[in-house]
Short mmCIF file of C-alpha atoms in Angstrom, two decimals:
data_model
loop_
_atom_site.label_atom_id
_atom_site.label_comp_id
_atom_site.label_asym_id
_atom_site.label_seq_id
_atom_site.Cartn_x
_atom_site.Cartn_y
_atom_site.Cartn_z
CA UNK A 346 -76.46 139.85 94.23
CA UNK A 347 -75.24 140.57 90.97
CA UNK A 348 -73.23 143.89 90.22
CA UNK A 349 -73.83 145.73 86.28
CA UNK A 350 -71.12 146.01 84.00
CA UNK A 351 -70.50 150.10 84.55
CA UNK A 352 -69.99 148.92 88.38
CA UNK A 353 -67.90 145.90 87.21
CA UNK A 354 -65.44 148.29 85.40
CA UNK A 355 -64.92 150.68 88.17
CA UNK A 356 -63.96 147.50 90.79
CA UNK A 357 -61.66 146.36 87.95
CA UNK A 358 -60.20 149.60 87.94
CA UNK A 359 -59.97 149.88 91.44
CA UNK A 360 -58.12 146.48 92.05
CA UNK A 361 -55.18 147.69 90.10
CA UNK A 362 -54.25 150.50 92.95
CA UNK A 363 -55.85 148.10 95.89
CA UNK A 364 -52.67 146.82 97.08
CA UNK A 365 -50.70 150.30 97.08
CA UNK A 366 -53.82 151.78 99.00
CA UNK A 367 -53.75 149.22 101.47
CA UNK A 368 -49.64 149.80 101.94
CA UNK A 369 -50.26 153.40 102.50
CA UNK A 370 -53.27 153.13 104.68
CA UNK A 371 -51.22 150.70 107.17
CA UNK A 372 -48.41 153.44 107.17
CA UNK A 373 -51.39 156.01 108.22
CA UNK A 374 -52.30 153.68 110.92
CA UNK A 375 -49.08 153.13 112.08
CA UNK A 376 -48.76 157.05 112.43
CA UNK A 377 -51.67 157.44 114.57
CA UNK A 378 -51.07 154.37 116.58
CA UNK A 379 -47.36 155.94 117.22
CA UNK A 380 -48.60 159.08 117.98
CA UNK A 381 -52.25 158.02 120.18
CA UNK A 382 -51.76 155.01 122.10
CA UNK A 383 -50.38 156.90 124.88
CA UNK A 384 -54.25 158.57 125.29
CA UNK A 385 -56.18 156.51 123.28
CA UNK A 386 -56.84 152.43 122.88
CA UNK A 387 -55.86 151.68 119.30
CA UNK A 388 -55.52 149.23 116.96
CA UNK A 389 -54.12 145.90 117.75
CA UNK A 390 -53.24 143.50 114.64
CA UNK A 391 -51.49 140.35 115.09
CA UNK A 392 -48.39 139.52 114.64
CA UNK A 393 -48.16 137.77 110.96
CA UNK A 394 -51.46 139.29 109.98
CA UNK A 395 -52.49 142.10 107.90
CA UNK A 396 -55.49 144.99 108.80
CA UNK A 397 -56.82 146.73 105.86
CA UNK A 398 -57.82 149.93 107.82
CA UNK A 399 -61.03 150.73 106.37
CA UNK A 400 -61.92 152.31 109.61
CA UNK A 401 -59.02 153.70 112.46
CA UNK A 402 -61.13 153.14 115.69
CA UNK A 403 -60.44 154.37 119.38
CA UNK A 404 -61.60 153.90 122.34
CA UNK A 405 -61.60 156.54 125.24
CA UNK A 406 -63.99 156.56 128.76
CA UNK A 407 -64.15 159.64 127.89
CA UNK A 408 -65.59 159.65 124.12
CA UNK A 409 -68.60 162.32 124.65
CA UNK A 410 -65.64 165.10 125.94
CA UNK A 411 -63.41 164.12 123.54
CA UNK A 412 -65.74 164.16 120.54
CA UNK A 413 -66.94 166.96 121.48
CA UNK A 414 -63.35 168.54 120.79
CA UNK A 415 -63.11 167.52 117.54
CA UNK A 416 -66.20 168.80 116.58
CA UNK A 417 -65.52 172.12 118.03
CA UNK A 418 -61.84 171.70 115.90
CA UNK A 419 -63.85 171.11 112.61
CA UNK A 420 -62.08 167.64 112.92
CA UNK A 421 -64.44 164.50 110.96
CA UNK A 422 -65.54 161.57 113.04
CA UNK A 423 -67.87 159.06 113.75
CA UNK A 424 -69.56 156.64 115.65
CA UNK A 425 -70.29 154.07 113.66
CA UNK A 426 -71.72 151.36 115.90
CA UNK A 427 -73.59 153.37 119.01
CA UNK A 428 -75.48 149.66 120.03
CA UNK A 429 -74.58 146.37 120.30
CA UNK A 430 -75.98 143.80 117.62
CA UNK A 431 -78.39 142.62 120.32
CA UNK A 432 -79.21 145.99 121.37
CA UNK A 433 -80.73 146.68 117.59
CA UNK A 434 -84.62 145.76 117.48
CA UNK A 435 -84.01 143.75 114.06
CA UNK A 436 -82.61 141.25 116.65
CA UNK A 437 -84.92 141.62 119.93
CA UNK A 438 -86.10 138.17 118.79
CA UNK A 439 -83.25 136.20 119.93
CA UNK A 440 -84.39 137.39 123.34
CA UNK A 441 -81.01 139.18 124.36
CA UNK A 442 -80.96 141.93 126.75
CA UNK A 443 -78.25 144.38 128.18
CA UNK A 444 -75.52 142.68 130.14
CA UNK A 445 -75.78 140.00 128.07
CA UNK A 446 -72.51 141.11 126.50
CA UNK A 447 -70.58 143.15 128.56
CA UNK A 448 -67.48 143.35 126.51
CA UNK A 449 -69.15 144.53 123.45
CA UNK A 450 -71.43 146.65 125.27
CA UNK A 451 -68.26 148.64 126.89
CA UNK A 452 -66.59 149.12 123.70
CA UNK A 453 -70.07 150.88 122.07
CA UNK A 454 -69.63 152.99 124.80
CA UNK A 455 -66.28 154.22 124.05
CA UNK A 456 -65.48 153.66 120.01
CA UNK A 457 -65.50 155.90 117.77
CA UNK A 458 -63.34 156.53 114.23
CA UNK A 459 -61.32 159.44 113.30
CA UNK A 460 -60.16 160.22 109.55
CA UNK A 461 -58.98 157.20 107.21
CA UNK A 462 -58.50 156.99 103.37
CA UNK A 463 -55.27 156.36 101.35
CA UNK A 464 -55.05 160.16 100.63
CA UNK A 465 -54.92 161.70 103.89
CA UNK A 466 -51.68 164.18 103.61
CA UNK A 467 -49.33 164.35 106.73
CA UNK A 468 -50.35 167.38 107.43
CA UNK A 469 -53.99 166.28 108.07
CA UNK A 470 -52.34 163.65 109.89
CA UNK A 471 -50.56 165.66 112.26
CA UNK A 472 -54.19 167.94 112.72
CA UNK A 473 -56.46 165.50 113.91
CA UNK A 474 -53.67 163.88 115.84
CA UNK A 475 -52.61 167.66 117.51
CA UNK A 476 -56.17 167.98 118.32
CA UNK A 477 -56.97 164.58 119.82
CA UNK A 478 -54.06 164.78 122.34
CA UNK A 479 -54.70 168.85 122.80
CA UNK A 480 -57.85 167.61 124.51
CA UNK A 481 -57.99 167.19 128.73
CA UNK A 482 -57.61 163.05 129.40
CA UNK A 483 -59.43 162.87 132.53
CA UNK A 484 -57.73 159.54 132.76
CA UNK A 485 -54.76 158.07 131.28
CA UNK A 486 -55.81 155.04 129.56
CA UNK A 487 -54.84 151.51 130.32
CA UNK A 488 -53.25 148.72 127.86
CA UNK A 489 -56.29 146.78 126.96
CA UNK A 490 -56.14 143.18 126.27
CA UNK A 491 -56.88 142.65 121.89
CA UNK A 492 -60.31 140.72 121.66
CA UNK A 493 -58.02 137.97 120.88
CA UNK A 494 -57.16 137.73 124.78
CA UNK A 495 -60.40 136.37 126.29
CA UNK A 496 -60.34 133.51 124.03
CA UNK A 497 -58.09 130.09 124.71
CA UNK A 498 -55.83 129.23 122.40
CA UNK A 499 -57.77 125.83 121.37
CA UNK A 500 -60.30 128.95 120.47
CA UNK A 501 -57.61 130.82 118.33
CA UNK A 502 -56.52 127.33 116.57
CA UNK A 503 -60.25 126.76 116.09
CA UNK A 504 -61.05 130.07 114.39
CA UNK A 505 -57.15 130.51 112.40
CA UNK A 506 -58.37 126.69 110.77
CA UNK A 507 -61.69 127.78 109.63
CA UNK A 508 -60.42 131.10 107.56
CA UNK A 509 -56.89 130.02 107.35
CA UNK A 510 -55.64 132.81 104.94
CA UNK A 511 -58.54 135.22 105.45
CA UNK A 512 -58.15 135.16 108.80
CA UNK A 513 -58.10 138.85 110.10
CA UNK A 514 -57.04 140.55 113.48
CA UNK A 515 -59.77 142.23 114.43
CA UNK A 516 -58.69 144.97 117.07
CA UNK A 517 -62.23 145.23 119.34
#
């Protein structure tokens, strides 16, 4: 669709701080990750690519108990995605049922997004990461494989030719 010209000055606007926002969001993210991986699956961006952190997801088995903390800390989060695409009756359709993808299905069980903008101070930084490891961690958690893992390489070739540049690490 098309966007009006008050909208159209704000984005131009906007693009002038872009890149600086995106420089101090990765910094953010590399905080967290320094500072979470030990409890929490983080982020994983390729090497030679970029992430643009509009969201910092984890994952934990735990994400009920631990969400429940943060609330109880006054600490923002979210679940963004709580079902699968094929879980979502826009898409019943396609004929889809649970089990149908395990991976993704695991993940929406244990995702959820803690506190992310350009802004965040460190000492908001060092809150929601004193509460998050605060919390019991009925298990430890275990190195993940990135999405990129279940995939062959001829896969990875495949996909890195199609977007080439735009090509994006996706951490899930």
């Amino acid at each position: 669709g098309r966007i009006d010209t008050l909208h159209s000055a704000v984005l131009l606007e906007k693009f002038k701080t872009l890149q600086e926002e995106l420089v101090q969001r990765n910094k953010i993210a590399s905080y967290y990750t320094q500072h979470l991986q030990s409890d929490f699956v983080t982020p994983v961006t390729l090497e030679g690519n970029e992430h643009v952190f509009s969201l910092y997801c984890l994952q934990h088995d735990d994400r009920d108990l631990v969400l429940q903390g943060l609330k109880k800390q006054n600490v923002p989060h979210a679940v963004y995605y709580p079902k699968c695409i094929h879980e979502q009756p826009a898409y019943q359709y396609l004929g889809y049922s649970l089990g149908d993808f395990p991976q993704a299905e695991k993940v929406t069980q244990k995702i959820f997004s803690i506190p992310m903008h350009p802004w965040l101070t460190q000492k908001e930084q060092d809150q929601v990461i004193s509460a998050l490891k605060g919390m019991p961690h009925s298990n430890r958690r275990v190195r993940m494989k990135p999405w990129h893992a279940f995939y062959t390489q001829e896969t990875m070739d495949l996909v890195q030719e199609m977007y080439k540049e735009d090509f994006l690490a996706f951490h899930y």
